Short mmCIF file of C-alpha atoms in Angstrom, two decimals:
data_model
loop_
_atom_site.label_atom_id
_atom_site.label_comp_id
_atom_site.label_asym_id
_atom_site.label_seq_id
_atom_site.Cartn_x
_atom_site.Cartn_y
_atom_site.Cartn_z
CA UNK A 1 -22.91 -27.84 8.19
CA UNK A 2 -24.30 -24.37 7.62
CA UNK A 3 -21.19 -22.36 8.37
CA UNK A 4 -20.81 -19.43 10.75
CA UNK A 5 -23.40 -16.68 10.28
CA UNK A 6 -24.93 -13.64 11.93
CA UNK A 7 -28.11 -12.15 10.48
CA UNK A 8 -27.64 -8.86 12.32
CA UNK A 9 -24.79 -6.60 13.37
CA UNK A 10 -22.97 -9.01 15.65
CA UNK A 11 -19.30 -9.66 15.02
CA UNK A 12 -17.73 -12.96 14.00
CA UNK A 13 -14.27 -13.80 15.33
CA UNK A 14 -12.39 -17.03 14.66
CA UNK A 15 -8.99 -17.34 16.35
CA UNK A 16 -6.58 -20.29 16.31
CA UNK A 17 -3.88 -19.34 18.81
CA UNK A 18 -0.51 -20.93 19.48
CA UNK A 19 -0.65 -21.76 23.18
CA UNK A 20 1.97 -24.52 23.02
CA UNK A 21 5.53 -23.75 21.98
CA UNK A 22 6.33 -25.34 18.64
CA UNK A 23 2.71 -26.13 17.81
CA UNK A 24 1.15 -23.87 15.20
CA UNK A 25 -2.57 -23.54 14.66
CA UNK A 26 -4.45 -22.99 11.41
CA UNK A 27 -7.90 -21.78 10.39
CA UNK A 28 -9.60 -23.71 7.57
CA UNK A 29 -12.76 -22.08 6.22
CA UNK A 30 -14.59 -24.97 4.55
CA UNK A 31 -18.13 -23.53 4.87
CA UNK A 32 -19.49 -20.01 4.62
CA UNK A 33 -18.65 -17.29 7.12
CA UNK A 34 -21.16 -14.44 6.76
CA UNK A 35 -22.47 -11.40 8.59
CA UNK A 36 -25.07 -8.85 7.57
CA UNK A 37 -23.38 -5.79 9.06
CA UNK A 38 -20.94 -7.05 11.66
CA UNK A 39 -17.17 -7.30 11.33
CA UNK A 40 -15.59 -10.65 10.49
CA UNK A 41 -12.14 -11.32 11.94
CA UNK A 42 -10.10 -14.48 11.36
CA UNK A 43 -6.77 -14.92 13.17
CA UNK A 44 -4.35 -17.84 12.88
CA UNK A 45 -1.04 -18.51 14.64
CA UNK A 46 0.01 -20.31 11.47
CA UNK A 47 -1.94 -20.26 8.19
CA UNK A 48 -5.43 -19.42 6.96
CA UNK A 49 -6.97 -21.45 4.12
CA UNK A 50 -10.30 -20.33 2.69
CA UNK A 51 -12.37 -22.83 0.70
CA UNK A 52 -15.79 -21.20 1.10
CA UNK A 53 -17.30 -17.72 0.82
CA UNK A 54 -16.50 -15.08 3.43
CA UNK A 55 -18.92 -12.15 3.18
CA UNK A 56 -20.38 -9.20 5.03
CA UNK A 57 -22.91 -6.76 3.62
CA UNK A 58 -21.44 -3.69 5.30
CA UNK A 59 -19.00 -4.92 7.92
CA UNK A 60 -15.22 -5.05 7.64
CA UNK A 61 -13.45 -8.32 6.91
CA UNK A 62 -9.99 -8.88 8.41
CA UNK A 63 -7.82 -11.97 7.90
CA UNK A 64 -4.55 -12.22 9.84
CA UNK A 65 -2.19 -15.20 9.49
CA UNK A 66 1.21 -15.47 11.12
CA UNK A 67 2.46 -17.31 8.03
CA UNK A 68 0.56 -17.70 4.76
CA UNK A 69 -2.96 -17.17 3.43
CA UNK A 70 -4.29 -19.53 0.76
CA UNK A 71 -7.45 -18.02 -0.73
CA UNK A 72 -9.47 -20.58 -2.67
CA UNK A 73 -12.88 -18.86 -2.48
CA UNK A 74 -14.36 -15.38 -2.79
CA UNK A 75 -14.30 -12.67 -0.13
CA UNK A 76 -16.96 -9.97 -0.48
CA UNK A 77 -18.24 -6.91 1.36
CA UNK A 78 -20.64 -4.34 -0.03
CA UNK A 79 -19.12 -1.35 1.74
CA UNK A 80 -16.74 -2.65 4.38
CA UNK A 81 -12.95 -2.59 4.34
CA UNK A 82 -11.26 -5.89 3.43
CA UNK A 83 -7.76 -6.60 4.75
CA UNK A 84 -5.71 -9.77 4.29
CA UNK A 85 -2.34 -10.10 6.04
CA UNK A 86 0.22 -12.90 5.86
CA UNK A 87 2.84 -11.72 8.31
CA UNK A 88 5.89 -13.82 7.43
CA UNK A 89 4.91 -15.68 4.26
CA UNK A 90 2.79 -15.36 1.13
CA UNK A 91 -0.76 -14.72 -0.01
CA UNK A 92 -1.86 -16.98 -2.86
CA UNK A 93 -5.25 -16.63 -4.55
CA UNK A 94 -6.65 -19.51 -6.59
CA UNK A 95 -7.09 -18.45 -10.21
CA UNK A 96 -10.60 -17.12 -10.75
CA UNK A 97 -11.25 -16.20 -7.12
CA UNK A 98 -12.35 -12.64 -6.39
CA UNK A 99 -12.11 -10.27 -3.47
CA UNK A 100 -14.61 -7.49 -3.97
CA UNK A 101 -16.23 -4.43 -2.48
CA UNK A 102 -18.89 -2.45 -4.31
CA UNK A 103 -18.97 0.59 -2.02
CA UNK A 104 -16.45 2.86 -0.33
CA UNK A 105 -14.51 0.09 1.37
CA UNK A 106 -10.85 -0.33 0.48
CA UNK A 107 -9.00 -3.59 -0.16
CA UNK A 108 -5.51 -4.15 1.30
CA UNK A 109 -3.35 -7.28 0.82
CA UNK A 110 -0.04 -7.39 2.70
CA UNK A 111 2.42 -10.28 2.73
CA UNK A 112 5.78 -10.95 4.30
CA UNK A 113 6.90 -12.44 0.99
CA UNK A 114 4.91 -12.79 -2.26
CA UNK A 115 1.36 -11.94 -3.32
CA UNK A 116 -0.12 -13.99 -6.19
CA UNK A 117 -3.18 -12.15 -7.50
CA UNK A 118 -6.35 -13.43 -9.05
CA UNK A 119 -8.87 -10.54 -8.93
CA UNK A 120 -9.19 -7.66 -6.47
CA UNK A 121 -12.21 -5.55 -7.38
CA UNK A 122 -13.31 -2.41 -5.59
CA UNK A 123 -14.96 0.95 -6.19
CA UNK A 124 -12.27 2.66 -4.13
CA UNK A 125 -8.57 2.03 -3.42
CA UNK A 126 -6.71 -1.27 -3.68
CA UNK A 127 -3.36 -1.60 -1.90
CA UNK A 128 -1.01 -4.56 -2.39
CA UNK A 129 2.30 -4.87 -0.53
CA UNK A 130 4.71 -7.78 -0.98
CA UNK A 131 7.85 -8.24 1.06
CA UNK A 132 7.32 -6.72 4.51
CA UNK A 133 9.83 -9.22 5.93
CA UNK A 134 12.35 -7.35 3.80
CA UNK A 135 14.14 -10.12 1.89
CA UNK A 136 11.93 -10.97 -1.07
CA UNK A 137 8.47 -10.09 -2.21
CA UNK A 138 6.88 -10.09 -5.64
CA UNK A 139 3.38 -9.24 -6.85
CA UNK A 140 2.46 -11.76 -9.55
CA UNK A 141 -0.46 -12.59 -11.85
CA UNK A 142 -1.97 -16.01 -11.17
CA UNK A 143 -5.02 -15.64 -13.44
CA UNK A 144 -5.37 -18.13 -16.28
CA UNK A 145 -6.90 -15.38 -18.46
CA UNK A 146 -5.87 -11.83 -19.33
CA UNK A 147 -8.70 -10.24 -17.34
CA UNK A 148 -7.96 -7.42 -14.90
CA UNK A 149 -6.22 -8.46 -11.70
CA UNK A 150 -7.08 -5.12 -10.10
CA UNK A 151 -10.25 -3.08 -10.61
CA UNK A 152 -10.26 0.15 -8.59
CA UNK A 153 -9.98 3.92 -8.63
CA UNK A 154 -6.41 3.92 -7.30
CA UNK A 155 -3.99 0.99 -7.11
CA UNK A 156 -0.98 1.31 -4.80
CA UNK A 157 1.52 -1.50 -5.35
CA UNK A 158 4.75 -2.03 -3.39
CA UNK A 159 7.21 -4.89 -3.84
CA UNK A 160 10.87 -5.89 -3.47
CA UNK A 161 11.37 -8.34 -6.35
CA UNK A 162 8.97 -7.15 -9.01
CA UNK A 163 5.41 -6.24 -9.90
CA UNK A 164 4.23 -8.37 -12.81
CA UNK A 165 7.88 -9.05 -13.50
CA UNK A 166 7.39 -12.11 -15.73
CA UNK A 167 3.68 -11.69 -16.61
CA UNK A 168 2.22 -8.19 -16.41
CA UNK A 169 -0.40 -7.19 -13.88
CA UNK A 170 -3.62 -6.35 -15.73
CA UNK A 171 -5.54 -3.35 -14.40
CA UNK A 172 -8.79 -1.48 -14.85
CA UNK A 173 -8.03 1.56 -12.73
CA UNK A 174 -7.89 5.36 -12.78
CA UNK A 175 -4.60 6.07 -10.96
CA UNK A 176 -1.43 4.00 -10.48
CA UNK A 177 1.23 4.23 -7.78
CA UNK A 178 3.84 1.43 -8.03
CA UNK A 179 7.24 0.97 -6.40
CA UNK A 180 9.83 -1.81 -6.52
CA UNK A 181 12.71 -1.45 -4.04
CA UNK A 182 14.92 -4.46 -4.77
CA UNK A 183 17.86 -4.96 -7.09
CA UNK A 184 15.87 -7.33 -9.32
CA UNK A 185 12.37 -7.56 -10.70
CA UNK A 186 10.51 -5.58 -13.33
CA UNK A 187 7.39 -3.43 -13.03
CA UNK A 188 5.00 -4.40 -15.84
CA UNK A 189 1.44 -3.05 -15.84
CA UNK A 190 -1.13 -3.29 -18.62
CA UNK A 191 -4.34 -1.23 -18.51
CA UNK A 192 -6.97 -3.31 -20.31
CA UNK A 193 -9.18 -1.80 -23.02
CA UNK A 194 -12.17 -1.51 -20.68
CA UNK A 195 -10.09 0.68 -18.37
CA UNK A 196 -9.36 3.33 -20.97
CA UNK A 197 -7.03 6.06 -19.76
CA UNK A 198 -4.62 5.74 -16.82
CA UNK A 199 -3.04 8.43 -14.62
CA UNK A 200 0.36 7.82 -13.07
CA UNK A 201 1.10 9.21 -9.63
CA UNK A 202 4.36 7.30 -9.31
CA UNK A 203 6.17 4.36 -10.90
CA UNK A 204 9.63 3.84 -9.47
CA UNK A 205 12.53 1.42 -9.30
CA UNK A 206 14.36 2.78 -6.27
CA UNK A 207 17.44 0.54 -5.98
CA UNK A 208 20.54 2.27 -7.36
CA UNK A 209 22.14 -1.11 -8.09
CA UNK A 210 19.03 -2.53 -9.69
CA UNK A 211 18.38 -3.52 -13.28
CA UNK A 212 14.61 -3.80 -13.17
CA UNK A 213 12.65 -2.24 -16.01
CA UNK A 214 9.40 -0.27 -16.08
CA UNK A 215 6.77 -1.07 -18.71
CA UNK A 216 3.33 0.55 -18.68
CA UNK A 217 0.92 -0.07 -21.53
CA UNK A 218 -2.69 0.75 -22.30
CA UNK A 219 -4.85 -1.23 -24.73
CA UNK A 220 -7.15 1.70 -25.54
CA UNK A 221 -6.37 4.92 -23.71
CA UNK A 222 -4.03 7.73 -22.77
CA UNK A 223 -1.23 7.64 -20.20
CA UNK A 224 -0.91 10.81 -18.12
CA UNK A 225 2.05 11.27 -15.77
CA UNK A 226 0.56 13.58 -13.18
CA UNK A 227 2.26 16.84 -12.20
CA UNK A 228 1.08 16.24 -8.63
CA UNK A 229 2.99 12.95 -8.45
CA UNK A 230 6.66 11.98 -8.46
CA UNK A 231 6.91 10.78 -12.04
CA UNK A 232 8.34 7.61 -13.57
CA UNK A 233 11.89 6.89 -12.42
CA UNK A 234 14.59 4.22 -12.24
CA UNK A 235 17.53 4.68 -9.89
CA UNK A 236 19.36 1.80 -11.58
CA UNK A 237 20.05 0.70 -15.14
CA UNK A 238 16.59 -0.52 -16.15
CA UNK A 239 14.74 0.91 -19.12
CA UNK A 240 11.45 2.83 -19.00
CA UNK A 241 8.76 2.22 -21.63
CA UNK A 242 5.33 3.87 -21.73
CA UNK A 243 3.07 2.75 -24.59
CA UNK A 244 -0.44 4.07 -25.14
CA UNK A 245 -2.33 2.05 -27.73
CA UNK A 246 -5.54 2.89 -29.50
#
């Protein structure tokens, strides 16, 4: 086929609802879904699986799954906002896939449990939240290489069981705001050489009974803990390490 496309400003909405009790409905994107300037909305009563490009030149893109989102292809908008929500389960990006905006549009990924990141690339803010269900939720690096997982001006990262806990999240950003609220899980962020300096608005482990550590490194730049922020803190027993390399 030729996918689902609008050449103008018309919206595209794909909705798989759950009209029958006990029967969940999925959306599988196996061919392109594109719009020139209209909004693209995809809703699923169960999961969304993307295997082909979803793109809008200037319109917003909004994916909403009641369970999980499996992203196996790129999502792009020149200036529109991109949001991906997995209400009760996880978001998993295939290694090498990219979600990108080149204009003022923000990128927001929110999952009930975990978020496995390939590449989120924007000229504005990137927000990633793992664990809205409130039991577990980690932000992890799924890339096969050590390229940046997040390219943005500001990255706001929130999790329950770690941010790059086993394998650090690579960034190319200006400002970092990262919080882990659970008793376990480390925060490990590495600013790649191309990113240069990094400003810290907040890095915090907020659980008083937690043992999660904080590790922030740069490959070629300064680390500045901003006076306007809330600093770098652990409420538990975890260590804090800030290393600026040259």
